[in-house]
mmCIF file of C-alpha atoms and ligand atoms in Angstrom:
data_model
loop_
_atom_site.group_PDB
_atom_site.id
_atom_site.type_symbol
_atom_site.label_atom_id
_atom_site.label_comp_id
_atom_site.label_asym_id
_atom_site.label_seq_id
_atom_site.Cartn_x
_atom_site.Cartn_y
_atom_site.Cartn_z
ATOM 1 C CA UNK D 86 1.388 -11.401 33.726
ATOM 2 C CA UNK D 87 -1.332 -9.664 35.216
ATOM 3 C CA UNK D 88 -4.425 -8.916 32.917
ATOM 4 C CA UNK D 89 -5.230 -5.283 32.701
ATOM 5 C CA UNK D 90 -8.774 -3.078 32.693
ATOM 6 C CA UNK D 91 -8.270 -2.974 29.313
ATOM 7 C CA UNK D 92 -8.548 -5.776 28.389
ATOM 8 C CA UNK D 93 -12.566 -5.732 28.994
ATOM 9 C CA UNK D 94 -15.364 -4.732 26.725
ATOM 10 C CA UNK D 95 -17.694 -2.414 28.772
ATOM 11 C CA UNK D 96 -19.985 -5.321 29.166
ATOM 12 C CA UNK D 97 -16.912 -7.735 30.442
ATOM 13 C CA UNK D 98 -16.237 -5.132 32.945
ATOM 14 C CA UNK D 99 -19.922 -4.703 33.801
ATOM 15 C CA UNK D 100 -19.868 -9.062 34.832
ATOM 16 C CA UNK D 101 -16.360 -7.799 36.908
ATOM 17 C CA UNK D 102 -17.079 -4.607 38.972
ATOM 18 C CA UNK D 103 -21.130 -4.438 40.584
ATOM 19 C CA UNK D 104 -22.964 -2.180 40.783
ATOM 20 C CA UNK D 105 -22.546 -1.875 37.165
ATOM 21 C CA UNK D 106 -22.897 1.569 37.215
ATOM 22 C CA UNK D 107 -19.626 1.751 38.613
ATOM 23 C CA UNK D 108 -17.790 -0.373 35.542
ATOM 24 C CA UNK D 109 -18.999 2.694 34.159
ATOM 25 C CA UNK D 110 -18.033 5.116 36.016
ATOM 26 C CA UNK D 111 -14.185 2.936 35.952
ATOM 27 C CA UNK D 112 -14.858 2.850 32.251
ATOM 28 C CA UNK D 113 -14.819 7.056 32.630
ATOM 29 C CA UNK D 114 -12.193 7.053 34.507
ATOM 30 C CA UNK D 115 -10.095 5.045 31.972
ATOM 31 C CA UNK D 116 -10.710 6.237 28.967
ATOM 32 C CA UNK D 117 -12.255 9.416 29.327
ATOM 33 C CA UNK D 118 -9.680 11.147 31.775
ATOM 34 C CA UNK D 119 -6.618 8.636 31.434
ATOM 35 C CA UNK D 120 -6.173 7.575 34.726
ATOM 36 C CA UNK D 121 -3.458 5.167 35.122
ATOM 37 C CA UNK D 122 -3.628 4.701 39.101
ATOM 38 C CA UNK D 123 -6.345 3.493 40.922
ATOM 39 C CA UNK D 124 -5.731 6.933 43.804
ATOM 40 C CA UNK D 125 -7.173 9.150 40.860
ATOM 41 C CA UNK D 126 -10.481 7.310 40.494
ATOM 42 C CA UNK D 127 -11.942 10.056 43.278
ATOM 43 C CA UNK D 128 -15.830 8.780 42.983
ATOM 44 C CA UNK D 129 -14.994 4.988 43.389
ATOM 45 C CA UNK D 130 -15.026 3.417 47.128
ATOM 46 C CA UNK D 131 -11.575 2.096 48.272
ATOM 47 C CA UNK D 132 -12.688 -1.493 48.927
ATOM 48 C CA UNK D 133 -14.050 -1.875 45.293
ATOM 49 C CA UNK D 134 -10.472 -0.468 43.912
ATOM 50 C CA UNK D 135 -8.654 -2.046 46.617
ATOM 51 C CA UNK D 136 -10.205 -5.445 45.218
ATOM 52 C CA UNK D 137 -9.387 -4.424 41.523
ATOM 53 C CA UNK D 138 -5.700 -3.478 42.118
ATOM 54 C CA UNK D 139 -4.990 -6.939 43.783
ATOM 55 C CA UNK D 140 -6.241 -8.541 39.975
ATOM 56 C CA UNK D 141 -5.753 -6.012 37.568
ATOM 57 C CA UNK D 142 -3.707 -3.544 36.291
ATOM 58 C CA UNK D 143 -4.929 -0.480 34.549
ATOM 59 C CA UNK D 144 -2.590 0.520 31.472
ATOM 60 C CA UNK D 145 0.208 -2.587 30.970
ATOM 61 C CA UNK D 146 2.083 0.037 28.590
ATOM 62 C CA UNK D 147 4.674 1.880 30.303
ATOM 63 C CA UNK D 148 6.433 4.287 27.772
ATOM 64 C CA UNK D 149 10.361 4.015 28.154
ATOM 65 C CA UNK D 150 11.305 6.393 25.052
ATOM 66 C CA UNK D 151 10.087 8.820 22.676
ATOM 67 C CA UNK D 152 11.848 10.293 19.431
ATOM 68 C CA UNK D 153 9.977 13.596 17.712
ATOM 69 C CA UNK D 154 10.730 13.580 13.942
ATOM 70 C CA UNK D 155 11.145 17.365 12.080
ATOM 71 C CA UNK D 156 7.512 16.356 10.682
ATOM 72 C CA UNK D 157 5.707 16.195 13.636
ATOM 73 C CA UNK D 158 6.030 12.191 13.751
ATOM 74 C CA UNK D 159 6.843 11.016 17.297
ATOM 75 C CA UNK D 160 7.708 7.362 17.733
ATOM 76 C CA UNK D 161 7.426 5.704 21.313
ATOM 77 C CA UNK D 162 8.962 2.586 22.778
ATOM 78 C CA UNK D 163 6.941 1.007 25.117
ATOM 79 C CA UNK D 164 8.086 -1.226 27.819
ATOM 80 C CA UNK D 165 5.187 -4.408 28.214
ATOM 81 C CA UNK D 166 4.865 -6.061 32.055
ATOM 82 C CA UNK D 167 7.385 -9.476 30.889
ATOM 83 C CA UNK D 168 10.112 -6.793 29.965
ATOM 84 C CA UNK D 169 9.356 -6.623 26.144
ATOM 85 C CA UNK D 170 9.769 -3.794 24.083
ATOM 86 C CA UNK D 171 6.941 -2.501 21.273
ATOM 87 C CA UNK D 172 7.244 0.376 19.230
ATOM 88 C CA UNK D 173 3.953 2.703 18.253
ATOM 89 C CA UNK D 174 4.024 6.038 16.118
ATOM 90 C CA UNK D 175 2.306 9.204 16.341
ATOM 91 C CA UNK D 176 1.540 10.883 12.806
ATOM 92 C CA UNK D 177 0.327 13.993 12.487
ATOM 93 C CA UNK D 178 -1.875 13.947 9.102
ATOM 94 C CA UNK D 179 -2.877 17.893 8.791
ATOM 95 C CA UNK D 180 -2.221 20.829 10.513
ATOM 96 C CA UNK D 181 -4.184 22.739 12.765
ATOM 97 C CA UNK D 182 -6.173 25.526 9.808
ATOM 98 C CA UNK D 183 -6.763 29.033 11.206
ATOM 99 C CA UNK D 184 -8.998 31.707 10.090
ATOM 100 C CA UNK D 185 -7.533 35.430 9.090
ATOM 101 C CA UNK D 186 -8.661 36.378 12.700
ATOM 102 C CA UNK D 187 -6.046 33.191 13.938
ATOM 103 C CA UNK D 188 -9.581 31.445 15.122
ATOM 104 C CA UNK D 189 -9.331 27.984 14.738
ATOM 105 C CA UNK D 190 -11.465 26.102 12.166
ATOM 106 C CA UNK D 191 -10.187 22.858 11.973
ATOM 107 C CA UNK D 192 -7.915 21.065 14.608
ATOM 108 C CA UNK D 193 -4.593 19.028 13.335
ATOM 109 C CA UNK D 194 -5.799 15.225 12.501
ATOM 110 C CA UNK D 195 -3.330 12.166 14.077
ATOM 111 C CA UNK D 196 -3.311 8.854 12.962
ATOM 112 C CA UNK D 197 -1.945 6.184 15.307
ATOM 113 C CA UNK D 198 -0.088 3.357 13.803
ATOM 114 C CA UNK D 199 -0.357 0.228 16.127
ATOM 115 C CA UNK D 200 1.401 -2.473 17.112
ATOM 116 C CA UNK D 201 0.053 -5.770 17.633
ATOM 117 C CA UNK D 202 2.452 -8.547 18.316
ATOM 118 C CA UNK D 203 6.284 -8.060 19.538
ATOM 119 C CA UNK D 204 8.346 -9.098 16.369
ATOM 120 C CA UNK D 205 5.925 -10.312 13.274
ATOM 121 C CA UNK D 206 6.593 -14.432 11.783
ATOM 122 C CA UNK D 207 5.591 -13.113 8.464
ATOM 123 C CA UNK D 208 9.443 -12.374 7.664
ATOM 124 C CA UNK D 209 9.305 -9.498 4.711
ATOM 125 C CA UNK D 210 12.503 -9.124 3.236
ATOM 126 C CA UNK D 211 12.333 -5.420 3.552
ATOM 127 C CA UNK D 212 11.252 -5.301 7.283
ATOM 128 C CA UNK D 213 13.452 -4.491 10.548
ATOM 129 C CA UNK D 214 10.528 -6.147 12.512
ATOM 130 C CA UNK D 215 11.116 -9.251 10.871
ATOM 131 C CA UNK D 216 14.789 -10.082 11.806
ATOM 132 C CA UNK D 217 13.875 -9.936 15.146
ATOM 133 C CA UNK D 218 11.980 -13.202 14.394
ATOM 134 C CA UNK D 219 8.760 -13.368 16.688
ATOM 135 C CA UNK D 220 8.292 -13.476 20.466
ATOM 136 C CA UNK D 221 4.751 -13.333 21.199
ATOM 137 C CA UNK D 222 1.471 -11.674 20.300
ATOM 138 C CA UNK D 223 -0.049 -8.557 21.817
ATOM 139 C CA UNK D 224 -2.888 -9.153 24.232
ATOM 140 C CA UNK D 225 -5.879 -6.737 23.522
ATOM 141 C CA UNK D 226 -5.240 -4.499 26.526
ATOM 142 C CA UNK D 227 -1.876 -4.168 25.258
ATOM 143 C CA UNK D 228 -3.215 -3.011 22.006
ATOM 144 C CA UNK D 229 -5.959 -0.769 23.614
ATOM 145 C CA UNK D 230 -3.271 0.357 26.016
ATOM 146 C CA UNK D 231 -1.013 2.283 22.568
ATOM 147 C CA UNK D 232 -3.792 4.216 22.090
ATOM 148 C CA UNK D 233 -5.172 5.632 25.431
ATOM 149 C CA UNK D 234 -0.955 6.246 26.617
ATOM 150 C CA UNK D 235 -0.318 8.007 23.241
ATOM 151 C CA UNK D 236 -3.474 10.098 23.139
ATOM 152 C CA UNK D 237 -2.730 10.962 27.360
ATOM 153 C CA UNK D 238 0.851 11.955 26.472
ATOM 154 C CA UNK D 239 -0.403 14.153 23.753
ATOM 155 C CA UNK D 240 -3.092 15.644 25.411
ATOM 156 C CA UNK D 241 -5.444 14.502 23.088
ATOM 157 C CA UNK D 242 -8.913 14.667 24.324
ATOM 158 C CA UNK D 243 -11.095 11.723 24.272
ATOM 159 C CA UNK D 244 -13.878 13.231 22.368
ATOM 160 C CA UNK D 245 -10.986 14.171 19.512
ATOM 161 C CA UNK D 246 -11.354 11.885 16.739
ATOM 162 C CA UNK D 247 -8.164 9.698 15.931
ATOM 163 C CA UNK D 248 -7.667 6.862 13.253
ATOM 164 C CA UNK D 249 -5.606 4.203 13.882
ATOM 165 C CA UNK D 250 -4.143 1.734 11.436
ATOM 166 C CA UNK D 251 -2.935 -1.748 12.186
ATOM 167 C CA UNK D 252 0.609 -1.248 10.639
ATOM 168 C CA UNK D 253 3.062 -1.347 13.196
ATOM 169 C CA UNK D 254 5.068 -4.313 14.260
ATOM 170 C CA UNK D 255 3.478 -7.735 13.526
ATOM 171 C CA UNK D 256 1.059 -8.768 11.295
ATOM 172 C CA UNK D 257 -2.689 -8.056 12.663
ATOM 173 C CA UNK D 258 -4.654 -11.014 11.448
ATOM 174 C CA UNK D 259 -2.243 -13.629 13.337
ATOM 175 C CA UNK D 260 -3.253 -11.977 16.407
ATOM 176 C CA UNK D 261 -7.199 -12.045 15.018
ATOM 177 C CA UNK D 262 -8.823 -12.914 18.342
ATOM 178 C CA UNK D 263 -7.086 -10.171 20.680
ATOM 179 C CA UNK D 264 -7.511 -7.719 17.965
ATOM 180 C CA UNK D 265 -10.646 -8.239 17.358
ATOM 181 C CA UNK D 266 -11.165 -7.843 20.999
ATOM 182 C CA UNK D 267 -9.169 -4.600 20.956
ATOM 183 C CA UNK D 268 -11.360 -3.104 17.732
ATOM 184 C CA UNK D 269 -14.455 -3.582 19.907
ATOM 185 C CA UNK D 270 -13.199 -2.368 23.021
ATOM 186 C CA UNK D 271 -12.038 1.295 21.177
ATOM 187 C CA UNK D 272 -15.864 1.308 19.183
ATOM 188 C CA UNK D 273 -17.279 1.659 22.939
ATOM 189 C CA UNK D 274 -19.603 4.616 23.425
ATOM 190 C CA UNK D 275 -18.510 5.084 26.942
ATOM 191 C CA UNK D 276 -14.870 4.628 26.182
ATOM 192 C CA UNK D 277 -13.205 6.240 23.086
ATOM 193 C CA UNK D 278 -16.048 5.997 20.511
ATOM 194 C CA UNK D 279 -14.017 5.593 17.683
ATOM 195 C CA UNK D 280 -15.916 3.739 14.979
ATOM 196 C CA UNK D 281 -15.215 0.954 12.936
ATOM 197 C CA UNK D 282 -14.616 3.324 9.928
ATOM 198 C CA UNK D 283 -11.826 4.706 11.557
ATOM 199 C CA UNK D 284 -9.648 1.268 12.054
ATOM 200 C CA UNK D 285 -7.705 0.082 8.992
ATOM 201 C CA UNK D 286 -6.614 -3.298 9.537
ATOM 202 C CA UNK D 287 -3.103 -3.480 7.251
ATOM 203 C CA UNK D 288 -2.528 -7.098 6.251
ATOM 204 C CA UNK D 289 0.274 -8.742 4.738
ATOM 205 C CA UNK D 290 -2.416 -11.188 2.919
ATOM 206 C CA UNK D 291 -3.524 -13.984 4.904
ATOM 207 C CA UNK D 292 -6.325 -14.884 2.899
ATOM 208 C CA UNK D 293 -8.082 -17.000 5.348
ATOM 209 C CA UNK D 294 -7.939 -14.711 8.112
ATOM 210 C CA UNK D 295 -9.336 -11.575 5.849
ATOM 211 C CA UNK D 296 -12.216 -13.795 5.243
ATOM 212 C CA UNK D 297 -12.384 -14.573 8.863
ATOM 213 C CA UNK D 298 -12.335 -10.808 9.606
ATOM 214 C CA UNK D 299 -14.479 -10.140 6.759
ATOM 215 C CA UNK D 300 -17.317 -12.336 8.758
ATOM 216 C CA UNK D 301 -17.166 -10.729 12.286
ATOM 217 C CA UNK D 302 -18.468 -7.605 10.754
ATOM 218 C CA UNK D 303 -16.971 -4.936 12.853
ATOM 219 C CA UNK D 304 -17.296 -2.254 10.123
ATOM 220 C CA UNK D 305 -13.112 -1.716 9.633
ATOM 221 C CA UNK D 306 -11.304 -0.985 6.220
ATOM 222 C CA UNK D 307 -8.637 -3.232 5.084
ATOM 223 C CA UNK D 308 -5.554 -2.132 3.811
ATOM 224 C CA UNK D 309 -3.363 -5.004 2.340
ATOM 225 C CA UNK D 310 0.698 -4.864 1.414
ATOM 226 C CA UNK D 311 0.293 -6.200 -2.020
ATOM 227 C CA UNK D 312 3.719 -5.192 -2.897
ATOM 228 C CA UNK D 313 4.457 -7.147 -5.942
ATOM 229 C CA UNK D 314 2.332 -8.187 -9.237
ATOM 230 C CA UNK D 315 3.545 -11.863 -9.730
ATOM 231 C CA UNK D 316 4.064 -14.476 -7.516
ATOM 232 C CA UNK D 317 7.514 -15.099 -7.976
ATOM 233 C CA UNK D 318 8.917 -11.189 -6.721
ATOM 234 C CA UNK D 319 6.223 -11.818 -4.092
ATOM 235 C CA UNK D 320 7.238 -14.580 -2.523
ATOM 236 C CA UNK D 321 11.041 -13.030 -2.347
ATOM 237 C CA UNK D 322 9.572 -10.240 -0.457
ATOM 238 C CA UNK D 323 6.759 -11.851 1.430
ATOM 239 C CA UNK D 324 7.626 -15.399 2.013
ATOM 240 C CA UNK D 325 4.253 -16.618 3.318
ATOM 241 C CA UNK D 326 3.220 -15.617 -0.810
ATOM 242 C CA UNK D 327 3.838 -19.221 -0.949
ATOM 243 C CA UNK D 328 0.497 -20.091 1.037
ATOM 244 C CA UNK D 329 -1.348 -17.284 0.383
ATOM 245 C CA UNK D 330 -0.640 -16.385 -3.018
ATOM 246 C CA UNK D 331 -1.429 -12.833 -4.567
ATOM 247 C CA UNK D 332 -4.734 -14.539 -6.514
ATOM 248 C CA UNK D 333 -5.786 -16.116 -3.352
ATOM 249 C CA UNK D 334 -5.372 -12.404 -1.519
ATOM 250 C CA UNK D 335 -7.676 -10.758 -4.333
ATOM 251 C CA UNK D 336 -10.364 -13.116 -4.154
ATOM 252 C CA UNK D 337 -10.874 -12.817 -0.213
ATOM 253 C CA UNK D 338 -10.369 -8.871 -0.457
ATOM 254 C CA UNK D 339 -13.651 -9.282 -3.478
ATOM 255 C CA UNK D 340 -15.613 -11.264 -0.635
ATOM 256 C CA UNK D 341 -14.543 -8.854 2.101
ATOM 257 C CA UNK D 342 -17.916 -6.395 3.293
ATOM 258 C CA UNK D 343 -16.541 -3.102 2.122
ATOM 259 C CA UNK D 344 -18.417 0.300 3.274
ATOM 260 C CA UNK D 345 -19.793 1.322 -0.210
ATOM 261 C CA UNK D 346 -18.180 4.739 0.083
ATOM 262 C CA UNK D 347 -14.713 4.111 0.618
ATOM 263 C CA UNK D 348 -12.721 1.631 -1.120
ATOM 264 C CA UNK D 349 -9.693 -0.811 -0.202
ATOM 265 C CA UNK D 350 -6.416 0.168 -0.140
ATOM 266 C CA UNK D 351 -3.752 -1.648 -1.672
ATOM 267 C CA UNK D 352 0.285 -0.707 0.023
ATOM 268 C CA UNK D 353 2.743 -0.766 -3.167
ATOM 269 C CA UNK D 354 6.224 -0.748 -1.398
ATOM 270 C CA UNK D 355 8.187 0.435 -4.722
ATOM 271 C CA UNK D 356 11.965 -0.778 -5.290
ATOM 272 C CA UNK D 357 14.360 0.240 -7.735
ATOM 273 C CA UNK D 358 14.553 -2.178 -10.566
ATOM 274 C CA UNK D 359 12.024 -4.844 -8.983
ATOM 275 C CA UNK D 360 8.660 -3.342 -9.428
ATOM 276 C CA UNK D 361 9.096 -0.287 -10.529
ATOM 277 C CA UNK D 362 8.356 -0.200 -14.344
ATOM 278 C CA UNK D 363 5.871 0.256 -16.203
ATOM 279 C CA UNK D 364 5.294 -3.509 -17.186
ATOM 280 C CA UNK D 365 4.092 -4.062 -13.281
ATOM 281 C CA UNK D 366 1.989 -1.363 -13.112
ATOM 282 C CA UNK D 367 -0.083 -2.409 -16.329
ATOM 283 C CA UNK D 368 -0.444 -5.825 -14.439
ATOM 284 C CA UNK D 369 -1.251 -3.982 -11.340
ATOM 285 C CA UNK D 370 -4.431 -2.429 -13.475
ATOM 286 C CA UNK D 371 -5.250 -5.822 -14.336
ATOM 287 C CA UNK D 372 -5.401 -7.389 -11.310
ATOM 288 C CA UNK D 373 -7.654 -4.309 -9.710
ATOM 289 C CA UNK D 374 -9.998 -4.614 -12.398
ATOM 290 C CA UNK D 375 -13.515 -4.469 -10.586
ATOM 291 C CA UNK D 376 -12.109 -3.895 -7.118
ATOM 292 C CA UNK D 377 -12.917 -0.247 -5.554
ATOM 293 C CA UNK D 378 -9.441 0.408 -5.135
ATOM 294 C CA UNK D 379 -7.015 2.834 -4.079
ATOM 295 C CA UNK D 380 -2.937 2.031 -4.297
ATOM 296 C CA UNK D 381 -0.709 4.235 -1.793
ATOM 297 C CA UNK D 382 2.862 4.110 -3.841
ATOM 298 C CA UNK D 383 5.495 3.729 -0.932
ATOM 299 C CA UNK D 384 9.293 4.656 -1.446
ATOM 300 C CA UNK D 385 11.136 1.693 -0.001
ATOM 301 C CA UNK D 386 13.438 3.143 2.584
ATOM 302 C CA UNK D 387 16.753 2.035 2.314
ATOM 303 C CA UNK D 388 18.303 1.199 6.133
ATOM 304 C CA UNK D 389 21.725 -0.586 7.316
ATOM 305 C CA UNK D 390 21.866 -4.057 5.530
ATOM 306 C CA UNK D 391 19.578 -3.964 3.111
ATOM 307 C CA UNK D 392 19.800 -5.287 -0.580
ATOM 308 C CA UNK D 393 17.128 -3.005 -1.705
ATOM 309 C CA UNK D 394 17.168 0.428 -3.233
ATOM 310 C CA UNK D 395 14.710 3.663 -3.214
ATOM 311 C CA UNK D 396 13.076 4.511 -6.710
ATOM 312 C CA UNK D 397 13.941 7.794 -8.633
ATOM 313 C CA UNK D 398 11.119 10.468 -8.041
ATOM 314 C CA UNK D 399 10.656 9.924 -12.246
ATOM 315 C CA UNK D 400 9.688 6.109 -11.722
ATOM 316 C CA UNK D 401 7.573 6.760 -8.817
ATOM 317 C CA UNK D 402 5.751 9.580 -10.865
ATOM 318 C CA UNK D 403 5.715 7.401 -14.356
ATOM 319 C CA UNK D 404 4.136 4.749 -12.158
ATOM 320 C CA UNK D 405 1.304 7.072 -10.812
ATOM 321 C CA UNK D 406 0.368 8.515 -14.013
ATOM 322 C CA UNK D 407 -0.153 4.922 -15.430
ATOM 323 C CA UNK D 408 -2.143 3.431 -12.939
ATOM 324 C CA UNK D 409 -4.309 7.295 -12.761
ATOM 325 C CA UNK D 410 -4.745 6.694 -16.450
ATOM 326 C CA UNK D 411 -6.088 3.752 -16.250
ATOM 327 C CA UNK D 412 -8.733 4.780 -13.695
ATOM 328 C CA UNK D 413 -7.428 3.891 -10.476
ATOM 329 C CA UNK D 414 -7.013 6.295 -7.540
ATOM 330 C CA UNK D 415 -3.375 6.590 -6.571
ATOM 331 C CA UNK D 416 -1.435 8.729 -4.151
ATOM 332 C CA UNK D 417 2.496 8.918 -3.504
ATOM 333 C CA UNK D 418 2.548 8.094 0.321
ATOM 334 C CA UNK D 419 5.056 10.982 1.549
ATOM 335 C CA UNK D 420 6.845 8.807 4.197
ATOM 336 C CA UNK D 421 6.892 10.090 7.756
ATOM 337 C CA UNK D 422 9.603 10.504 10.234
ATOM 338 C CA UNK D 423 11.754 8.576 8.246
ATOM 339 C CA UNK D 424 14.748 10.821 10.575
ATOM 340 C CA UNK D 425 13.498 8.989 13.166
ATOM 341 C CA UNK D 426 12.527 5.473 11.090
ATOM 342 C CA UNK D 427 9.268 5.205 12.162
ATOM 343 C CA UNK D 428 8.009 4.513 8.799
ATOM 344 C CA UNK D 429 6.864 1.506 6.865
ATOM 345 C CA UNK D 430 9.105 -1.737 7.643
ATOM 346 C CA UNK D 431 11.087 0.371 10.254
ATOM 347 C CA UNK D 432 9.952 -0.594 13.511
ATOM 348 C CA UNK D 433 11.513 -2.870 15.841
ATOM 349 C CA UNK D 434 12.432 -4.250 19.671
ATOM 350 C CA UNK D 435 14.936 -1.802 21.439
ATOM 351 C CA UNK D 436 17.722 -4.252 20.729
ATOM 352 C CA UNK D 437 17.219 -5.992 17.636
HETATM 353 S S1 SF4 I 67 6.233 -5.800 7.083
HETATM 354 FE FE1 SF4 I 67 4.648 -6.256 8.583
HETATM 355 S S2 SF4 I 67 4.023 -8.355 8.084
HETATM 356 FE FE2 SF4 I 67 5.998 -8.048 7.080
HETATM 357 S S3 SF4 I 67 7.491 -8.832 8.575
HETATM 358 FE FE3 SF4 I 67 7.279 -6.615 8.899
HETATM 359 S S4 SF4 I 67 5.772 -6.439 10.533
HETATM 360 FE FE4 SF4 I 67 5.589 -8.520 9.664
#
């Protein structure tokens, strides 16, 4: 496989292409007006991009189909250069707000949700991803590549501020090293600027690894897919509960450098008669206690195969109110495009 522009910090690129000035100006180029041939790069000299097309290409991503939900949700598949297939959603969060004069005031807010390995080892019982089994991790420029494709497709302008989350297929901290990569590369000034409070790394709890992200410091929130309030329903859901069990998961997530003002947030997949009741939530307080937490109830979506059923609207709410009660913030994630399933646990290869 051929490594791509993307791959490369602005600094990496700056070692690359001389004079620096015009890693730059490539940089520009790349992320600032989407260019995905080398012709469109008017100000560079044709030796310098004849040199660079020979090595590398410039977006490995090539989108091969797109679904729109009702909501606004559009899901793409994405071919990769060895023939694999990815899947990465577009969600819009808000709408665009108007004035009475129809001036607007605030633009619509998106939220990419990223993949970052094709097929995930992790092996959730409730996940499409998983019976795939796993092929292969994500490199960073594949990761980078979601981003600047989805935001070119939507005509989203660079300057436009985005969020992405780590929550599409795979599990993010078993591809640490390219993702770290891929967190630094979208923090660039000169490329899409978008801050370390903006990336939510979504974790299925390896322990280790949130320690190990925890100590590169690159200023992102962690989300993590607690799901379950002992160990036993745990591991039936999450298999790899066994070695990194939910106590293990809470103490690395109390060592983990959290930006004072915002807190962690904790993914509550909710099934009928598993987790739902009010017994689970009361440990669910318990186990928060002195974390600055926030738990984002999710309505298990039933698909084709599954043993698992979707909680009443009464158990979700019952749920809510308890944990609100007891003092922790908690919102009922509405779950998008689910026409389409691009939410939570949905995503997979084209075939699988
Ligand atoms: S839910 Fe996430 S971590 Fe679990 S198998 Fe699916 S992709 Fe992997």
């Amino acid at each position: 496989m051929k490594q791509s522009l993307l791959d490369f910090t602005l600094k990496e690129l700056t070692n690359i292409v001389k004079p620096s000035f015009r890693a730059k100006q490539i940089y520009g180029w790349i992320y600032h007006q989407y260019a995905d041939n080398y012709e469109d790069m008017k100000n560079i000299p044709k030796n310098l991009k004849d040199e660079l097309s020979k090595k590398f290409l410039i977006n490995p991503m090539k989108i091969v189909n797109k679904e729109i939900s009702n909501d606004g949700t559009i899901k793409y598949l994405f071919e990769l250069q060895d023939g694999k297939t990815i899947e990465t959603v577009w969600l819009k969060m808000k709408d665009t707000q108007y004035d009475k004069n129809g001036e607007i005031i605030q633009e619509a807010k998106y939220t990419i949700c990223v993949s970052t390995q094709v097929g995930c080892k992790v092996g959730c019982a409730f996940c499409l991803t998983a019976k795939g089994g796993f092929t292969r991790d994500l490199t960073a420029g594949e990761i980078v590549g979601q981003v600047v494709a989805l935001k070119k497709d939507n005509n989203h302008k660079h300057n436009r501020m985005i969020n992405i989350v780590y929550m599409g297929m795979g599990e993010p901290l078993d591809n640490l090293e390219n993702l770290a990569k891929a967190i630094e590369i979208f923090k660039e000034d000169e490329g899409l600027c978008i801050s370390g409070k903006r990336q939510t790394v979504s974790t299925s709890g390896l322990s280790n690894k949130i320690d190990r992200l925890g100590e590169m410091d690159l200023g992102v929130h962690i989300a993590i897919s607690l799901h379950a309030v002992d160990d036993e329903l745990r591991s039936e859901l999450i298999p790899m509960n066994k070695a990194h069990n939910i106590n293990s998961i809470i103490e690395a997530v109390k060592r983990f450098p959290i930006d004072t003002r915002k807190r962690v947030m904790f993914e509550y997949l909710v099934i009928k008669g598993k987790n739902d009741d009010l017994g689970s939530a009361k440990k669910l307080v318990k186990l928060l206690h002195g974390i600055k937490a926030k738990v984002n109830l999710i309505y298990f979506n039933p698909y084709p195969g599954t043993n698992y059923d979707r909680p009443s609207k009464e158990d979700m709410i019952a749920f809510q109110e308890y944990l609100v009660k007891h003092g922790l913030l908690c919102t009922i994630r509405d779950s998008k495009g689910i026409d389409i399933s691009a939410a939570c646990g949905q995503l997979k290869e084209k075939n699988v």
